[in-house]
Coordinates of N, CA, C and O in Angstrom, one line a residue:
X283 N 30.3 -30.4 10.4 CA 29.6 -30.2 9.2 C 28.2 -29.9 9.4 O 27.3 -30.1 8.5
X284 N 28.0 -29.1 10.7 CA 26.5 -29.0 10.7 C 26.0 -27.3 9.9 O 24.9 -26.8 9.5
X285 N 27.2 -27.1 9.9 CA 26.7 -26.0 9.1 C 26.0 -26.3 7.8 O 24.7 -26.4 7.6
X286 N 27.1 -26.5 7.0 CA 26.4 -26.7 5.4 C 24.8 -27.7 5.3 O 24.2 -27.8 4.2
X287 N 24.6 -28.0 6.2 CA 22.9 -28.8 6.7 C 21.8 -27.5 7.3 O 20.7 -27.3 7.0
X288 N 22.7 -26.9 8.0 CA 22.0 -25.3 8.0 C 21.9 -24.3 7.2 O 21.0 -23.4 7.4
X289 N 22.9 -24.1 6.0 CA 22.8 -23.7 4.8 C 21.6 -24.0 4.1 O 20.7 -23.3 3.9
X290 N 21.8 -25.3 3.9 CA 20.9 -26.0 2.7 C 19.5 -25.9 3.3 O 18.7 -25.3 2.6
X291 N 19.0 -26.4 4.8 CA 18.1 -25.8 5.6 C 17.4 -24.6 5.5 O 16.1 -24.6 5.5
X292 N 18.0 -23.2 5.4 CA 17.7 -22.1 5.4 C 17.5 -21.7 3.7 O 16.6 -20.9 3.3
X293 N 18.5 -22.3 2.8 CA 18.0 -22.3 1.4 C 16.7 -22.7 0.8 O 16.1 -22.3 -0.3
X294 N 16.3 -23.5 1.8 CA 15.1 -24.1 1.2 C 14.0 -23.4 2.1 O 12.9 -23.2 1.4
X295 N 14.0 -22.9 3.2 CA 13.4 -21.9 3.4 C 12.8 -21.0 2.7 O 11.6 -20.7 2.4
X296 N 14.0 -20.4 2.5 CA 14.2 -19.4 1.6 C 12.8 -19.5 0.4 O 11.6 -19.1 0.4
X297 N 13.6 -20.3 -0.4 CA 12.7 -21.0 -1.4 C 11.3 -20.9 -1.3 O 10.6 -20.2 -2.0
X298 N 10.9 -21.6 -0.5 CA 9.4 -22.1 -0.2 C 8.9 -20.5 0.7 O 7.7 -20.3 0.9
X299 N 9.5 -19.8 1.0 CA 8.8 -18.1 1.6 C 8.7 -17.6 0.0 O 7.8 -16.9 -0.5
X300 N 9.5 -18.0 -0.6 CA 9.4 -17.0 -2.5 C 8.2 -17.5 -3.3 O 7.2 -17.0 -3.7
X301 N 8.6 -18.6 -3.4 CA 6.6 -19.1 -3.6 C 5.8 -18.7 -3.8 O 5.2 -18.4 -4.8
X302 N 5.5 -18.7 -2.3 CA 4.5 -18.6 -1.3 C 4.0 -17.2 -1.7 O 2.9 -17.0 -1.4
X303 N 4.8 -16.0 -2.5 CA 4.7 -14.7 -3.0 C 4.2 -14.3 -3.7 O 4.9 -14.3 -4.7
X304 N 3.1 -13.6 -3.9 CA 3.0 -12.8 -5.3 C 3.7 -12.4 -5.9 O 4.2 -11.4 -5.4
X305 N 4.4 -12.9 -7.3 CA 5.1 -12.4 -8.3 C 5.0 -11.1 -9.0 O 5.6 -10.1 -9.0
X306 N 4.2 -11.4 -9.5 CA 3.7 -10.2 -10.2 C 2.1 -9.6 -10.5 O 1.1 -10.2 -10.1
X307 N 2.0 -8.9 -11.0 CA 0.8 -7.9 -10.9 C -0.1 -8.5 -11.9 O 0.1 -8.3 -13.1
X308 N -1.3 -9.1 -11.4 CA -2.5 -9.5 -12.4 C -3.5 -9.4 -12.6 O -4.2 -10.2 -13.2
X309 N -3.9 -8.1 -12.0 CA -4.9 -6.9 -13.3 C -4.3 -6.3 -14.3 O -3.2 -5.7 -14.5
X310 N -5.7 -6.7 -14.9 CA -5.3 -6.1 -16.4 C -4.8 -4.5 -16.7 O -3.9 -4.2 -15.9
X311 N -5.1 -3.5 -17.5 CA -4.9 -2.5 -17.7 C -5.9 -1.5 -17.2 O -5.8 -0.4 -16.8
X312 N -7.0 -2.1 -17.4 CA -8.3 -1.3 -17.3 C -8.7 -1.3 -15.9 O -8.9 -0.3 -15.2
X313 N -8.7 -2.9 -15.2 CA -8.8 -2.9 -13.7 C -7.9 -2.1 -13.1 O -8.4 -1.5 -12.1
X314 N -6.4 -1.6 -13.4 CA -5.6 -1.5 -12.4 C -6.1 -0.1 -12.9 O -6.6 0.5 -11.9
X315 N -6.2 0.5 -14.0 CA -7.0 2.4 -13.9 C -7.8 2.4 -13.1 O -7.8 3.4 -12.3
X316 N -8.6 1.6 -13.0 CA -10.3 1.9 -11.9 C -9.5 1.8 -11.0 O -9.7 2.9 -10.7
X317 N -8.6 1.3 -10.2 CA -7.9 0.9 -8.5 C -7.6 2.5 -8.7 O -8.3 3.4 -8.1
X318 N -6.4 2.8 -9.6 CA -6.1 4.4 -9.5 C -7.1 5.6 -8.9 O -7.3 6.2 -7.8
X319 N -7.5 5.5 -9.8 CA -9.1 6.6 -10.4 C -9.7 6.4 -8.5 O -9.7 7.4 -7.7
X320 N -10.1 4.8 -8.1 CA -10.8 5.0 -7.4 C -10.2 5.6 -5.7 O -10.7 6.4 -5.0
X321 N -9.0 5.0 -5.6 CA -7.8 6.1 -4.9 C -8.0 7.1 -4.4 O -8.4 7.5 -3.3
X322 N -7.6 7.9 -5.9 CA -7.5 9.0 -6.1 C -8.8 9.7 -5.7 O -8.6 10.7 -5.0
X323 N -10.3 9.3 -6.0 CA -10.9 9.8 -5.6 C -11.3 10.1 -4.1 O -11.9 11.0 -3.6
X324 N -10.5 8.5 -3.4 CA -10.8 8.9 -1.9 C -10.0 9.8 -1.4 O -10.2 10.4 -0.4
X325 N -8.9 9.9 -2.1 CA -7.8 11.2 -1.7 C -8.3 12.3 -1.6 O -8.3 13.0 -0.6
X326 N -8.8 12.6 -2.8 CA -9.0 13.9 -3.1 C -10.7 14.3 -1.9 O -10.8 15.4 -1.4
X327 N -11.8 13.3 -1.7 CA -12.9 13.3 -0.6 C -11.8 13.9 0.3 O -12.0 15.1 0.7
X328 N -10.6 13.3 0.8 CA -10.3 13.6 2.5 C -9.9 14.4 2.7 O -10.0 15.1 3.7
X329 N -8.8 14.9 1.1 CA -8.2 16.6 1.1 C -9.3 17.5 1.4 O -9.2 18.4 2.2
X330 N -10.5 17.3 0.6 CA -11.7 18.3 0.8 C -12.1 18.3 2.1 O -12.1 19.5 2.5
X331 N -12.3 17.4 2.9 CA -12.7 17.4 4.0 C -11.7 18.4 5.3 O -12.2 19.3 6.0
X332 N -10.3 17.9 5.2 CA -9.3 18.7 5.7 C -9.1 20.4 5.5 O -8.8 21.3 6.3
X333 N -9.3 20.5 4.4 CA -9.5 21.9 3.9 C -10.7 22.9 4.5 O -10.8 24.1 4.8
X334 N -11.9 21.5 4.7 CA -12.9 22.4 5.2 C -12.9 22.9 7.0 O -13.2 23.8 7.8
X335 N -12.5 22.0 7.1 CA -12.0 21.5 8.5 C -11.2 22.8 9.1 O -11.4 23.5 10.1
X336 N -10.2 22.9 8.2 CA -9.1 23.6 8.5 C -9.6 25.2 8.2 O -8.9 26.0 8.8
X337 N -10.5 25.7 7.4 CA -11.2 26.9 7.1 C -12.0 26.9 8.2 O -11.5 27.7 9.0
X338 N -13.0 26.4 8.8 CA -13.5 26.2 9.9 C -12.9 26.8 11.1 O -13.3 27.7 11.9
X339 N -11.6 26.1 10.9 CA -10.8 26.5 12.6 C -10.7 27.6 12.6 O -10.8 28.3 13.6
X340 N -10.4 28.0 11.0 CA -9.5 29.7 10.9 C -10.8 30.5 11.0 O -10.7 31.4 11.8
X341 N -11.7 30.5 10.5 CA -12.9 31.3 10.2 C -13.2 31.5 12.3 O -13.1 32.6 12.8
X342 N -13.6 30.6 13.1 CA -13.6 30.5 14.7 C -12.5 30.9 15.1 O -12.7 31.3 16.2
X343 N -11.2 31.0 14.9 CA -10.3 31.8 15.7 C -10.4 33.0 15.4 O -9.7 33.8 16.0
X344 N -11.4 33.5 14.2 CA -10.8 34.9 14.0 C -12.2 36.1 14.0 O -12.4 37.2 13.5
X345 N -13.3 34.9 15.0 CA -13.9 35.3 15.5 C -13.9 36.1 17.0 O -14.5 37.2 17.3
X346 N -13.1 35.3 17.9 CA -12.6 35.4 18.8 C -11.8 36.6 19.4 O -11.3 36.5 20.5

């Protein structure tokens, strides 16, 4: 019967890791746009950066 003691063992595990979880999402509407927005704007900084990066290389190989 050691099983069902290891069952119940790991059930409650279980349990107490779910908890322990963030459920759900608690910014508001407005906070979670600024998270977006602010993102997005580092995205779009590094695409710029890569682009230039990448014109750079082409512009020096095609000097060569």
């Amino acid at each position: 019967m050691t099983r069902g003691n290891q069952r119940d063992s790991d059930r409650a595990k279980a349990q107490k890791k779910l908890q322990g979880a963030k459920s759900k999402n608690t910014m508001s509407g407005t906070e979670f746009q600024k998270q977006k927005e602010d993102a997005a704007l580092i995205m779009r900084e590094k695409q710029r950066k890569a682009d230039e990066k990448k014109a750079a290389e082409a512009a020096s190989g095609k000097k060569k």
